[in-house]
PDB file of C-alpha atoms in Angstrom:
ATOM      1  CA  MET T 474      -7.289 -65.113  85.298  1.00  0.00           C
ATOM      2  CA  SER T 475     -11.011 -65.080  86.589  1.00  0.00           C
ATOM      3  CA  ALA T 476     -10.978 -68.011  89.132  1.00  0.00           C
ATOM      4  CA  THR T 477     -10.938 -67.867  92.837  1.00  0.00           C
ATOM      5  CA  PRO T 478      -7.529 -68.524  94.212  1.00  0.00           C
ATOM      6  CA  HIS T 479      -7.217 -72.466  95.184  1.00  0.00           C
ATOM      7  CA  HIS T 480      -5.266 -73.524  98.401  1.00  0.00           C
ATOM      8  CA  HIS T 481      -2.591 -76.271  97.279  1.00  0.00           C
ATOM      9  CA  ALA T 482      -1.263 -78.375 100.193  1.00  0.00           C
ATOM     10  CA  ASP T 483       2.217 -78.739  98.338  1.00  0.00           C
ATOM     11  CA  ARG T 484       4.094 -75.598  97.745  1.00  0.00           C
ATOM     12  CA  THR T 485       5.459 -76.341  94.367  1.00  0.00           C
ATOM     13  CA  THR T 486       4.024 -73.306  92.318  1.00  0.00           C
ATOM     14  CA  PRO T 487       3.278 -73.655  88.736  1.00  0.00           C
ATOM     15  CA  THR T 488       3.993 -71.140  86.187  1.00  0.00           C
ATOM     16  CA  THR T 489       1.133 -68.983  85.386  1.00  0.00           C
ATOM     17  CA  VAL T 490       0.569 -70.758  81.893  1.00  0.00           C
ATOM     18  CA  GLU T 491       0.812 -74.060  83.412  1.00  0.00           C
ATOM     19  CA  TYR T 492      -1.901 -73.517  86.235  1.00  0.00           C
ATOM     20  CA  TRP T 493      -4.534 -72.246  83.649  1.00  0.00           C
ATOM     21  CA  GLU T 494      -3.964 -74.557  81.291  1.00  0.00           C
ATOM     22  CA  ALA T 495      -4.266 -77.310  84.005  1.00  0.00           C
ATOM     23  CA  PHE T 496      -7.547 -75.425  85.285  1.00  0.00           C
ATOM     24  CA  TYR T 497      -9.408 -75.313  81.877  1.00  0.00           C
ATOM     25  CA  GLN T 498      -8.350 -78.597  80.634  1.00  0.00           C
ATOM     26  CA  GLU T 499      -9.974 -80.449  83.847  1.00  0.00           C
ATOM     27  CA  ARG T 500     -13.306 -80.047  82.478  1.00  0.00           C
ATOM     28  CA  ASP T 501     -14.893 -79.078  78.753  1.00  0.00           C
ATOM     29  CA  GLN T 502     -16.684 -75.883  80.221  1.00  0.00           C
ATOM     30  CA  ILE T 503     -15.760 -74.012  83.387  1.00  0.00           C
ATOM     31  CA  TRP T 504     -17.822 -71.047  83.179  1.00  0.00           C
ATOM     32  CA  SER T 505     -21.702 -70.612  83.167  1.00  0.00           C
ATOM     33  CA  GLY T 506     -21.469 -68.596  79.846  1.00  0.00           C
ATOM     34  CA  ARG T 507     -23.093 -65.809  81.149  1.00  0.00           C
ATOM     35  CA  PRO T 508     -21.328 -62.271  81.464  1.00  0.00           C
ATOM     36  CA  ASN T 509     -20.434 -60.997  84.867  1.00  0.00           C
ATOM     37  CA  PHE T 510     -23.313 -59.482  86.674  1.00  0.00           C
ATOM     38  CA  LEU T 511     -21.295 -56.336  87.949  1.00  0.00           C
ATOM     39  CA  LEU T 512     -19.765 -55.848  84.587  1.00  0.00           C
ATOM     40  CA  VAL T 513     -23.694 -55.932  82.880  1.00  0.00           C
ATOM     41  CA  ARG T 514     -24.687 -53.724  85.752  1.00  0.00           C
ATOM     42  CA  GLU T 515     -21.899 -50.931  85.042  1.00  0.00           C
ATOM     43  CA  LEU T 516     -21.913 -50.981  81.298  1.00  0.00           C
ATOM     44  CA  GLU T 517     -25.200 -51.604  80.022  1.00  0.00           C
ATOM     45  CA  ALA T 518     -25.894 -47.931  79.922  1.00  0.00           C
ATOM     46  CA  VAL T 519     -22.341 -47.101  78.326  1.00  0.00           C
ATOM     47  CA  PRO T 520     -22.093 -46.231  74.940  1.00  0.00           C
ATOM     48  CA  PRO T 521     -19.816 -48.531  73.236  1.00  0.00           C
ATOM     49  CA  GLY T 522     -16.478 -47.790  71.772  1.00  0.00           C
ATOM     50  CA  THR T 523     -13.113 -49.731  72.101  1.00  0.00           C
ATOM     51  CA  ALA T 524     -12.674 -52.209  74.927  1.00  0.00           C
ATOM     52  CA  LEU T 525      -9.999 -54.491  76.324  1.00  0.00           C
ATOM     53  CA  ASP T 526     -10.971 -57.479  78.346  1.00  0.00           C
ATOM     54  CA  LEU T 527      -8.210 -58.759  80.651  1.00  0.00           C
ATOM     55  CA  GLY T 528      -8.620 -62.646  81.692  1.00  0.00           C
ATOM     56  CA  CYS T 529     -11.139 -63.026  79.166  1.00  0.00           C
ATOM     57  CA  ALA T 530     -11.698 -66.807  80.219  1.00  0.00           C
ATOM     58  CA  GLU T 531     -13.996 -68.408  77.814  1.00  0.00           C
ATOM     59  CA  GLY T 532     -15.452 -65.146  76.584  1.00  0.00           C
ATOM     60  CA  ALA T 533     -18.695 -64.382  78.020  1.00  0.00           C
ATOM     61  CA  ASP T 534     -17.868 -60.919  78.929  1.00  0.00           C
ATOM     62  CA  ALA T 535     -16.184 -60.025  75.557  1.00  0.00           C
ATOM     63  CA  ILE T 536     -19.046 -61.437  73.621  1.00  0.00           C
ATOM     64  CA  TRP T 537     -21.427 -59.618  75.628  1.00  0.00           C
ATOM     65  CA  LEU T 538     -19.610 -56.524  74.840  1.00  0.00           C
ATOM     66  CA  ALA T 539     -19.269 -57.255  71.284  1.00  0.00           C
ATOM     67  CA  ALA T 540     -22.917 -57.799  70.909  1.00  0.00           C
ATOM     68  CA  ARG T 541     -23.337 -54.399  72.131  1.00  0.00           C
ATOM     69  CA  GLY T 542     -21.253 -52.930  69.671  1.00  0.00           C
ATOM     70  CA  TRP T 543     -17.905 -52.680  71.557  1.00  0.00           C
ATOM     71  CA  ARG T 544     -14.991 -53.204  69.579  1.00  0.00           C
ATOM     72  CA  VAL T 545     -13.345 -55.830  71.753  1.00  0.00           C
ATOM     73  CA  THR T 546      -9.517 -57.014  72.591  1.00  0.00           C
ATOM     74  CA  ALA T 547      -9.824 -60.123  74.629  1.00  0.00           C
ATOM     75  CA  VAL T 548      -6.882 -61.490  76.341  1.00  0.00           C
ATOM     76  CA  ASP T 549      -6.009 -64.683  78.180  1.00  0.00           C
ATOM     77  CA  VAL T 550      -2.848 -66.575  79.425  1.00  0.00           C
ATOM     78  CA  SER T 551      -4.744 -70.113  78.401  1.00  0.00           C
ATOM     79  CA  GLU T 552      -4.750 -71.123  74.913  1.00  0.00           C
ATOM     80  CA  THR T 553      -7.536 -73.616  75.665  1.00  0.00           C
ATOM     81  CA  ALA T 554      -9.725 -70.910  77.087  1.00  0.00           C
ATOM     82  CA  LEU T 555      -9.126 -68.758  74.344  1.00  0.00           C
ATOM     83  CA  ALA T 556     -10.119 -71.742  71.854  1.00  0.00           C
ATOM     84  CA  ARG T 557     -13.320 -72.040  73.732  1.00  0.00           C
ATOM     85  CA  ALA T 558     -13.879 -68.324  73.535  1.00  0.00           C
ATOM     86  CA  ARG T 559     -13.602 -68.449  69.822  1.00  0.00           C
ATOM     87  CA  THR T 560     -15.852 -71.236  69.436  1.00  0.00           C
ATOM     88  CA  ASN T 561     -18.371 -69.669  71.925  1.00  0.00           C
ATOM     89  CA  ALA T 562     -18.262 -66.332  69.520  1.00  0.00           C
ATOM     90  CA  ALA T 563     -18.528 -67.929  66.585  1.00  0.00           C
ATOM     91  CA  ARG T 564     -21.786 -69.964  67.719  1.00  0.00           C
ATOM     92  CA  GLN T 565     -23.372 -66.460  68.031  1.00  0.00           C
ATOM     93  CA  GLY T 566     -21.985 -65.007  64.745  1.00  0.00           C
ATOM     94  CA  ILE T 567     -19.410 -62.474  66.305  1.00  0.00           C
ATOM     95  CA  ASP T 568     -15.969 -64.191  66.293  1.00  0.00           C
ATOM     96  CA  GLY T 569     -14.661 -61.721  63.530  1.00  0.00           C
ATOM     97  CA  GLU T 570     -15.591 -58.765  65.511  1.00  0.00           C
ATOM     98  CA  ILE T 571     -13.153 -59.882  68.515  1.00  0.00           C
ATOM     99  CA  ASP T 572      -9.667 -59.940  68.576  1.00  0.00           C
ATOM    100  CA  TRP T 573      -8.480 -62.739  70.839  1.00  0.00           C
ATOM    101  CA  GLN T 574      -4.854 -62.681  72.016  1.00  0.00           C
ATOM    102  CA  ARG T 575      -2.801 -64.567  74.284  1.00  0.00           C
ATOM    103  CA  HIS T 576      -0.560 -62.829  76.918  1.00  0.00           C
ATOM    104  CA  ASP T 577       0.864 -63.692  80.197  1.00  0.00           C
ATOM    105  CA  LEU T 578       0.066 -60.009  81.511  1.00  0.00           C
ATOM    106  CA  ASP T 579       3.142 -59.781  83.703  1.00  0.00           C
ATOM    107  CA  HIS T 580       5.379 -60.106  80.738  1.00  0.00           C
ATOM    108  CA  THR T 581       3.289 -59.076  77.632  1.00  0.00           C
ATOM    109  CA  PHE T 582       0.398 -56.538  77.549  1.00  0.00           C
ATOM    110  CA  PRO T 583      -1.697 -55.724  74.404  1.00  0.00           C
ATOM    111  CA  ALA T 584      -0.755 -52.797  72.457  1.00  0.00           C
ATOM    112  CA  GLY T 585      -3.013 -49.476  72.332  1.00  0.00           C
ATOM    113  CA  SER T 586      -5.314 -47.581  74.364  1.00  0.00           C
ATOM    114  CA  PHE T 587      -8.820 -48.146  74.972  1.00  0.00           C
ATOM    115  CA  ASP T 588     -12.233 -46.535  75.967  1.00  0.00           C
ATOM    116  CA  LEU T 589     -12.764 -49.228  78.808  1.00  0.00           C
ATOM    117  CA  VAL T 590     -10.268 -51.650  80.228  1.00  0.00           C
ATOM    118  CA  THR T 591     -12.030 -54.352  82.423  1.00  0.00           C
ATOM    119  CA  ALA T 592     -10.554 -57.018  84.941  1.00  0.00           C
ATOM    120  CA  GLN T 593     -13.092 -59.021  86.320  1.00  0.00           C
ATOM    121  CA  TYR T 594     -11.989 -61.313  89.198  1.00  0.00           C
ATOM    122  CA  LEU T 595      -8.306 -61.228  88.127  1.00  0.00           C
ATOM    123  CA  HIS T 596      -7.242 -63.406  91.004  1.00  0.00           C
ATOM    124  CA  SER T 597      -4.532 -65.909  90.428  1.00  0.00           C
ATOM    125  CA  PRO T 598      -2.967 -68.888  92.452  1.00  0.00           C
ATOM    126  CA  ALA T 599       0.084 -68.707  90.372  1.00  0.00           C
ATOM    127  CA  ALA T 600       0.611 -64.952  90.613  1.00  0.00           C
ATOM    128  CA  LYS T 601       4.036 -63.615  92.034  1.00  0.00           C
ATOM    129  CA  ASP T 602       4.226 -61.168  94.735  1.00  0.00           C
ATOM    130  CA  GLY T 603       2.915 -57.813  93.232  1.00  0.00           C
ATOM    131  CA  GLU T 604       1.850 -59.107  89.913  1.00  0.00           C
ATOM    132  CA  ARG T 605      -1.757 -58.180  90.152  1.00  0.00           C
ATOM    133  CA  THR T 606      -1.161 -54.655  91.195  1.00  0.00           C
ATOM    134  CA  ARG T 607       1.597 -54.451  87.936  1.00  0.00           C
ATOM    135  CA  ILE T 608      -1.202 -55.955  85.668  1.00  0.00           C
ATOM    136  CA  LEU T 609      -3.726 -53.109  86.762  1.00  0.00           C
ATOM    137  CA  SER T 610      -1.408 -50.394  86.388  1.00  0.00           C
ATOM    138  CA  ARG T 611      -0.741 -51.428  82.967  1.00  0.00           C
ATOM    139  CA  ALA T 612      -4.376 -51.584  82.427  1.00  0.00           C
ATOM    140  CA  ALA T 613      -4.982 -48.118  83.871  1.00  0.00           C
ATOM    141  CA  ASP T 614      -2.147 -46.792  81.475  1.00  0.00           C
ATOM    142  CA  ALA T 615      -3.938 -48.460  78.594  1.00  0.00           C
ATOM    143  CA  VAL T 616      -7.216 -46.355  79.323  1.00  0.00           C
ATOM    144  CA  ALA T 617      -8.192 -43.524  76.830  1.00  0.00           C
ATOM    145  CA  PRO T 618      -8.780 -39.965  77.936  1.00  0.00           C
ATOM    146  CA  GLY T 619     -12.456 -40.239  79.038  1.00  0.00           C
ATOM    147  CA  GLY T 620     -12.429 -43.801  79.097  1.00  0.00           C
ATOM    148  CA  LEU T 621     -13.321 -46.084  81.953  1.00  0.00           C
ATOM    149  CA  LEU T 622     -11.230 -48.668  84.262  1.00  0.00           C
ATOM    150  CA  LEU T 623     -13.482 -51.348  85.682  1.00  0.00           C
ATOM    151  CA  ILE T 624     -12.184 -53.719  88.279  1.00  0.00           C
ATOM    152  CA  VAL T 625     -14.330 -56.316  89.947  1.00  0.00           C
ATOM    153  CA  GLY T 626     -12.591 -58.615  92.475  1.00  0.00           C
ATOM    154  CA  HIS T 627     -13.614 -61.147  95.278  1.00  0.00           C
ATOM    155  CA  ALA T 628     -13.792 -59.348  98.477  1.00  0.00           C
ATOM    156  CA  GLN T 629     -14.400 -62.618 100.490  1.00  0.00           C
ATOM    157  CA  TRP T 630     -14.661 -66.557 100.527  1.00  0.00           C
ATOM    158  CA  PRO T 631     -18.394 -67.687 100.139  1.00  0.00           C
ATOM    159  CA  SER T 632     -20.176 -67.955 103.291  1.00  0.00           C
ATOM    160  CA  TRP T 633     -20.237 -71.760 102.914  1.00  0.00           C
ATOM    161  CA  VAL T 634     -16.315 -71.997 102.951  1.00  0.00           C
ATOM    162  CA  LEU T 635     -16.118 -72.491 106.723  1.00  0.00           C
ATOM    163  CA  GLU T 636     -12.392 -72.908 106.745  1.00  0.00           C
ATOM    164  CA  PRO T 637     -10.693 -70.770 104.309  1.00  0.00           C
ATOM    165  CA  PRO T 638      -7.137 -70.911 103.520  1.00  0.00           C
ATOM    166  CA  ALA T 639      -5.284 -68.428 105.664  1.00  0.00           C
ATOM    167  CA  ASP T 640      -2.648 -67.761 103.082  1.00  0.00           C
ATOM    168  CA  VAL T 641      -5.225 -66.263 100.488  1.00  0.00           C
ATOM    169  CA  HIS T 642      -5.889 -62.486 100.701  1.00  0.00           C
ATOM    170  CA  PHE T 643      -8.672 -60.791  98.762  1.00  0.00           C
ATOM    171  CA  PRO T 644      -7.552 -56.860  98.004  1.00  0.00           C
ATOM    172  CA  THR T 645     -10.006 -54.644  99.221  1.00  0.00           C
ATOM    173  CA  THR T 646     -10.949 -51.510  96.782  1.00  0.00           C
ATOM    174  CA  ALA T 647      -8.942 -49.172  99.110  1.00  0.00           C
ATOM    175  CA  GLU T 648      -5.939 -51.643  98.644  1.00  0.00           C
ATOM    176  CA  VAL T 649      -6.250 -51.623  94.983  1.00  0.00           C
ATOM    177  CA  ARG T 650      -6.624 -47.725  94.807  1.00  0.00           C
ATOM    178  CA  ALA T 651      -3.433 -47.464  96.713  1.00  0.00           C
ATOM    179  CA  GLY T 652      -1.875 -50.099  94.564  1.00  0.00           C
ATOM    180  CA  LEU T 653      -2.670 -48.109  91.230  1.00  0.00           C
ATOM    181  CA  ALA T 654      -2.029 -44.775  93.105  1.00  0.00           C
ATOM    182  CA  LEU T 655      -3.763 -42.835  90.247  1.00  0.00           C
ATOM    183  CA  ASP T 656      -3.405 -39.142  90.100  1.00  0.00           C
ATOM    184  CA  PRO T 657      -6.659 -37.434  91.339  1.00  0.00           C
ATOM    185  CA  ALA T 658      -5.993 -34.648  88.934  1.00  0.00           C
ATOM    186  CA  GLU T 659      -6.481 -37.030  85.914  1.00  0.00           C
ATOM    187  CA  TRP T 660      -8.898 -39.647  87.354  1.00  0.00           C
ATOM    188  CA  HIS T 661     -12.165 -39.795  89.164  1.00  0.00           C
ATOM    189  CA  VAL T 662     -13.400 -42.633  91.276  1.00  0.00           C
ATOM    190  CA  GLU T 663     -16.993 -43.102  90.015  1.00  0.00           C
ATOM    191  CA  VAL T 664     -18.158 -46.485  91.896  1.00  0.00           C
ATOM    192  CA  ASP T 665     -16.325 -47.718  95.054  1.00  0.00           C
ATOM    193  CA  GLU T 666     -18.558 -50.464  96.579  1.00  0.00           C
ATOM    194  CA  GLU T 667     -18.675 -53.659  97.855  1.00  0.00           C
ATOM    195  CA  VAL T 668     -22.000 -55.914  96.598  1.00  0.00           C
ATOM    196  CA  GLU T 669     -23.453 -59.058  98.749  1.00  0.00           C
ATOM    197  CA  ARG T 670     -25.297 -61.375  96.416  1.00  0.00           C
ATOM    198  CA  GLU T 671     -26.636 -65.132  96.648  1.00  0.00           C
ATOM    199  CA  HIS T 672     -23.832 -67.529  95.987  1.00  0.00           C
ATOM    200  CA  ALA T 673     -24.537 -71.257  96.091  1.00  0.00           C
ATOM    201  CA  SER T 674     -21.993 -73.877  96.717  1.00  0.00           C
ATOM    202  CA  PRO T 675     -21.076 -76.309  93.798  1.00  0.00           C
ATOM    203  CA  GLU T 676     -23.324 -79.134  95.510  1.00  0.00           C
ATOM    204  CA  GLY T 677     -26.139 -76.336  95.469  1.00  0.00           C
ATOM    205  CA  ARG T 678     -25.850 -75.260  99.435  1.00  0.00           C
ATOM    206  CA  PRO T 679     -27.390 -71.868  99.678  1.00  0.00           C
ATOM    207  CA  GLY T 680     -24.930 -68.900 100.519  1.00  0.00           C
ATOM    208  CA  THR T 681     -23.908 -65.578  99.887  1.00  0.00           C
ATOM    209  CA  ARG T 682     -20.685 -63.938  98.443  1.00  0.00           C
ATOM    210  CA  LYS T 683     -18.894 -60.385  98.789  1.00  0.00           C
ATOM    211  CA  ASP T 684     -17.562 -58.876  95.800  1.00  0.00           C
ATOM    212  CA  ASN T 685     -16.107 -55.474  95.127  1.00  0.00           C
ATOM    213  CA  ILE T 686     -16.037 -53.048  92.335  1.00  0.00           C
ATOM    214  CA  LEU T 687     -14.014 -50.014  91.033  1.00  0.00           C
ATOM    215  CA  ARG T 688     -15.340 -48.192  88.197  1.00  0.00           C
ATOM    216  CA  ILE T 689     -12.857 -45.055  87.571  1.00  0.00           C
ATOM    217  CA  ARG T 690     -12.818 -42.518  84.881  1.00  0.00           C
ATOM    218  CA  ARG T 691     -10.003 -41.100  83.169  1.00  0.00           C
ATOM    219  CA  ASN T 692     -10.617 -37.110  82.588  1.00  0.00           C
TER     220      ASN T 692
END
């Protein structure tokens, strides 16, 4: 789950699997193939270990991590996205180093604990009330002692969206932290930041977008 929420005129809500399968089947490639900027910024100096990538999409983050020596478990709800991720990794000669798993994360979750758990843009129009918070809480539970929880999300619509849907809310870092309710004796917030970057529209119109980032270390 790594897309911006989309507004639907009808109120028939597809299941998470249905939504994301349809999303990925619309085009042969959705994403750029490059790892997320903030993930690279936060992790390029971090020594590799075990990593769990939640909502891995077409695999760019997982592939980047594996190429740097991380032992990656990468998860998505869409089998179409995972098939593309496997193909993209195989092209770079590292597919055998990534454990690709399909999970609807509100129902099943990968086993084990990890030195890094990353959730990049875990927004889903098909999510049920409280689903994102439940998933991120399970993500925190999966962080090994001394490990990192890295959560990146959209802070607002791009500047060129002049009439954003009123029924979509992007959680602030404060709201994410409140939902996680992490014990301050056990966790230390290393980064809590809002970042504005240039972000052009699909038609190439210049603009900006704000994202927010939480990097939290387990003691």
